[in-house]
PDB file of C-alpha atoms in Angstrom:
ATOM      1  CA  ASN F   1      -0.035   0.023   0.014  1.00 47.00           C
ATOM      2  CA  LEU F   2       1.528   3.305  -1.045  1.00 55.00           C
ATOM      3  CA  GLU F   3      -0.246   5.178   1.741  1.00 65.00           C
ATOM      4  CA  THR F   4       1.631   3.541   4.570  1.00 67.00           C
ATOM      5  CA  VAL F   5       5.269   3.107   5.727  1.00 72.00           C
ATOM      6  CA  ASP F   6       7.017  -0.131   5.248  1.00 82.00           C
ATOM      7  CA  CYS F   7       7.321  -2.127   8.518  1.00 84.00           C
ATOM      8  CA  TYR F   8      11.079  -2.486   7.940  1.00 86.00           C
ATOM      9  CA  ASN F   9      11.618   1.215   7.735  1.00 86.00           C
ATOM     10  CA  PRO F  10      14.523   1.991  10.162  1.00 89.00           C
ATOM     11  CA  LYS F  11      12.245   4.259  12.289  1.00 86.00           C
ATOM     12  CA  VAL F  12       9.556   1.544  12.528  1.00 84.00           C
ATOM     13  CA  VAL F  13      12.166  -1.144  13.486  1.00 87.00           C
ATOM     14  CA  GLN F  14      13.586   1.191  16.138  1.00 89.00           C
ATOM     15  CA  ALA F  15      10.155   2.024  17.493  1.00 85.00           C
ATOM     16  CA  THR F  16       9.341  -1.657  17.989  1.00 85.00           C
ATOM     17  CA  MET F  17      12.349  -2.070  20.263  1.00 85.00           C
ATOM     18  CA  GLY F  18      12.995  -5.525  18.704  1.00 80.00           C
ATOM     19  CA  SER F  19       9.457  -6.798  18.832  1.00 87.00           C
ATOM     20  CA  ILE F  20       9.217  -6.778  15.066  1.00 88.00           C
ATOM     21  CA  THR F  21      10.989 -10.146  15.110  1.00 88.00           C
ATOM     22  CA  ARG F  22       8.194 -11.698  17.175  1.00 90.00           C
ATOM     23  CA  VAL F  23       5.236 -10.910  14.938  1.00 87.00           C
ATOM     24  CA  ASN F  24       4.059 -12.158  11.591  1.00 89.00           C
ATOM     25  CA  VAL F  25       3.743  -9.306   9.093  1.00 85.00           C
ATOM     26  CA  SER F  26       1.262  -9.564   6.212  1.00 85.00           C
ATOM     27  CA  TYR F  27       0.649  -7.056   3.485  1.00 84.00           C
ATOM     28  CA  LEU F  28      -2.956  -6.937   2.183  1.00 87.00           C
ATOM     29  CA  ASN F  29      -5.599  -4.565   1.019  1.00 90.00           C
ATOM     30  CA  LEU F  30      -7.057  -3.347   4.291  1.00 91.00           C
ATOM     31  CA  THR F  31     -10.313  -2.234   2.884  1.00 93.00           C
ATOM     32  CA  ASP F  32     -11.006  -5.579   1.209  1.00 95.00           C
ATOM     33  CA  PHE F  33      -9.966  -7.488   4.347  1.00 94.00           C
ATOM     34  CA  LEU F  34     -12.201  -5.360   6.606  1.00 96.00           C
ATOM     35  CA  LYS F  35     -15.189  -5.830   4.235  1.00 96.00           C
ATOM     36  CA  THR F  36     -14.853  -9.612   4.501  1.00 96.00           C
ATOM     37  CA  THR F  37     -14.187 -10.105   8.196  1.00 95.00           C
ATOM     38  CA  HIS F  38     -16.889 -11.256  10.590  1.00 94.00           C
ATOM     39  CA  MET F  39     -15.341  -9.479  13.583  1.00 96.00           C
ATOM     40  CA  PRO F  40     -16.465  -6.092  14.879  1.00 96.00           C
ATOM     41  CA  ILE F  41     -14.293  -3.222  13.573  1.00 97.00           C
ATOM     42  CA  PHE F  42     -13.566  -0.461  16.044  1.00 97.00           C
ATOM     43  CA  GLY F  43     -12.160   2.838  14.834  1.00 96.00           C
ATOM     44  CA  ALA F  44     -10.529   5.506  16.986  1.00 94.00           C
ATOM     45  CA  PHE F  45     -12.181   8.911  16.378  1.00 92.00           C
ATOM     46  CA  MET F  46     -12.327  12.127  18.357  1.00 87.00           C
ATOM     47  CA  GLU F  47     -16.192  11.940  18.206  1.00 88.00           C
ATOM     48  CA  GLY F  48     -16.466   8.226  19.048  1.00 92.00           C
ATOM     49  CA  ASP F  49     -18.162   6.519  21.953  1.00 94.00           C
ATOM     50  CA  ASN F  50     -16.340   6.778  25.291  1.00 95.00           C
ATOM     51  CA  ILE F  51     -14.071   3.671  25.478  1.00 94.00           C
ATOM     52  CA  TYR F  52     -14.549   3.515  29.262  1.00 93.00           C
ATOM     53  CA  LYS F  53     -18.330   3.191  28.898  1.00 93.00           C
ATOM     54  CA  SER F  54     -18.296   0.792  25.976  1.00 92.00           C
ATOM     55  CA  GLN F  55     -19.118  -2.880  26.021  1.00 89.00           C
ATOM     56  CA  LEU F  56     -16.078  -4.474  24.336  1.00 90.00           C
ATOM     57  CA  PRO F  57     -15.974  -7.918  22.841  1.00 90.00           C
ATOM     58  CA  ASN F  58     -13.285 -10.496  23.372  1.00 86.00           C
ATOM     59  CA  LYS F  59     -12.280 -10.288  19.702  1.00 90.00           C
ATOM     60  CA  GLY F  60     -12.316  -7.474  17.204  1.00 93.00           C
ATOM     61  CA  ILE F  61     -10.241  -5.284  15.049  1.00 95.00           C
ATOM     62  CA  LEU F  62      -8.954  -1.867  16.137  1.00 96.00           C
ATOM     63  CA  VAL F  63      -8.193   0.724  13.436  1.00 95.00           C
ATOM     64  CA  LEU F  64      -6.170   3.857  14.172  1.00 93.00           C
ATOM     65  CA  GLY F  65      -5.321   6.567  11.691  1.00 89.00           C
ATOM     66  CA  ASN F  66      -2.192   8.601  11.416  1.00 81.00           C
ATOM     67  CA  GLU F  67      -1.865  11.556  13.655  1.00 76.00           C
ATOM     68  CA  ALA F  68      -2.136  14.228  10.886  1.00 77.00           C
ATOM     69  CA  ASN F  69      -5.113  12.811   8.920  1.00 81.00           C
ATOM     70  CA  GLY F  70      -6.877  10.223  10.968  1.00 85.00           C
ATOM     71  CA  ILE F  71      -8.646   7.241   9.401  1.00 91.00           C
ATOM     72  CA  SER F  72      -9.312   7.499   5.686  1.00 91.00           C
ATOM     73  CA  ARG F  73     -12.940   7.934   4.452  1.00 93.00           C
ATOM     74  CA  GLU F  74     -12.690   4.628   2.662  1.00 94.00           C
ATOM     75  CA  ILE F  75     -11.776   2.738   5.824  1.00 95.00           C
ATOM     76  CA  GLU F  76     -14.287   4.760   7.948  1.00 95.00           C
ATOM     77  CA  GLN F  77     -17.090   3.380   5.831  1.00 96.00           C
ATOM     78  CA  VAL F  78     -16.487  -0.182   7.007  1.00 96.00           C
ATOM     79  CA  ILE F  79     -15.959   0.546  10.721  1.00 97.00           C
ATOM     80  CA  THR F  80     -18.789  -0.816  12.821  1.00 96.00           C
ATOM     81  CA  THR F  81     -18.142   1.207  16.058  1.00 96.00           C
ATOM     82  CA  LYS F  82     -16.418   4.526  16.518  1.00 97.00           C
ATOM     83  CA  ILE F  83     -14.645   4.784  19.907  1.00 96.00           C
ATOM     84  CA  SER F  84     -12.594   7.492  21.587  1.00 93.00           C
ATOM     85  CA  ILE F  85     -10.562   8.239  24.646  1.00 92.00           C
ATOM     86  CA  PRO F  86     -12.511  10.983  26.492  1.00 88.00           C
ATOM     87  CA  ARG F  87     -10.981  14.362  27.213  1.00 81.00           C
ATOM     88  CA  PHE F  88     -10.484  15.201  30.860  1.00 77.00           C
ATOM     89  CA  GLY F  89     -10.236  18.559  32.627  1.00 68.00           C
ATOM     90  CA  GLN F  90     -12.047  21.851  32.342  1.00 67.00           C
ATOM     91  CA  LEU F  91     -10.559  23.057  29.067  1.00 66.00           C
ATOM     92  CA  GLN F  92     -11.387  20.039  26.957  1.00 64.00           C
ATOM     93  CA  SER F  93      -8.948  21.374  24.403  1.00 65.00           C
ATOM     94  CA  THR F  94      -6.794  18.373  23.596  1.00 65.00           C
ATOM     95  CA  GLU F  95      -6.977  17.684  19.862  1.00 67.00           C
ATOM     96  CA  SER F  96      -5.416  14.240  19.713  1.00 66.00           C
ATOM     97  CA  LEU F  97      -2.985  11.861  21.347  1.00 75.00           C
ATOM     98  CA  ASN F  98       0.135  10.387  19.812  1.00 82.00           C
ATOM     99  CA  VAL F  99      -1.069   7.250  17.906  1.00 85.00           C
ATOM    100  CA  ALA F 100       1.128   4.935  19.912  1.00 84.00           C
ATOM    101  CA  THR F 101      -0.152   6.330  23.171  1.00 88.00           C
ATOM    102  CA  ALA F 102      -3.763   6.109  21.999  1.00 90.00           C
ATOM    103  CA  ALA F 103      -3.146   2.502  20.834  1.00 91.00           C
ATOM    104  CA  ALA F 104      -1.766   1.530  24.251  1.00 92.00           C
ATOM    105  CA  ILE F 105      -4.708   3.056  26.088  1.00 92.00           C
ATOM    106  CA  LEU F 106      -7.334   1.510  23.786  1.00 94.00           C
ATOM    107  CA  LEU F 107      -5.760  -1.936  23.688  1.00 93.00           C
ATOM    108  CA  SER F 108      -5.376  -1.940  27.447  1.00 93.00           C
ATOM    109  CA  GLU F 109      -9.069  -1.276  27.807  1.00 92.00           C
ATOM    110  CA  PHE F 110      -9.931  -4.114  25.436  1.00 90.00           C
ATOM    111  CA  ARG F 111      -7.691  -6.432  27.431  1.00 88.00           C
ATOM    112  CA  ARG F 112      -9.171  -5.238  30.753  1.00 83.00           C
ATOM    113  CA  SER F 113     -12.693  -6.054  29.509  1.00 70.00           C
ATOM    114  CA  GLU F 114     -11.595  -9.788  29.203  1.00 70.00           C
ATOM    115  CA  ARG F 115     -11.453 -10.177  32.938  1.00 61.00           C
TER     116      ARG F 115
END
């Protein structure tokens, strides 16, 4: 896919802290894959449902967009549930989180719901 970075890009390899060697990497057309899956597809959006108040399944797919542009319109059309990490504090002015930080928070909440 020309819209993403290669998983063996030096910055990607460095960011994984060596974990890239422990996962299977597959290249596929994401839109086609998401259209054929039977699992729920969760997308991280600023206007999504509060993750802390959501009923989360044991299995599903989590889609996060890049920090500058978010999730593409094409992928957004196949997402079954929009979720978000709520803003806290009086100002409510935070625009977005770093995608790695957001992924950690969201995945932690999915894992916590398994208990």
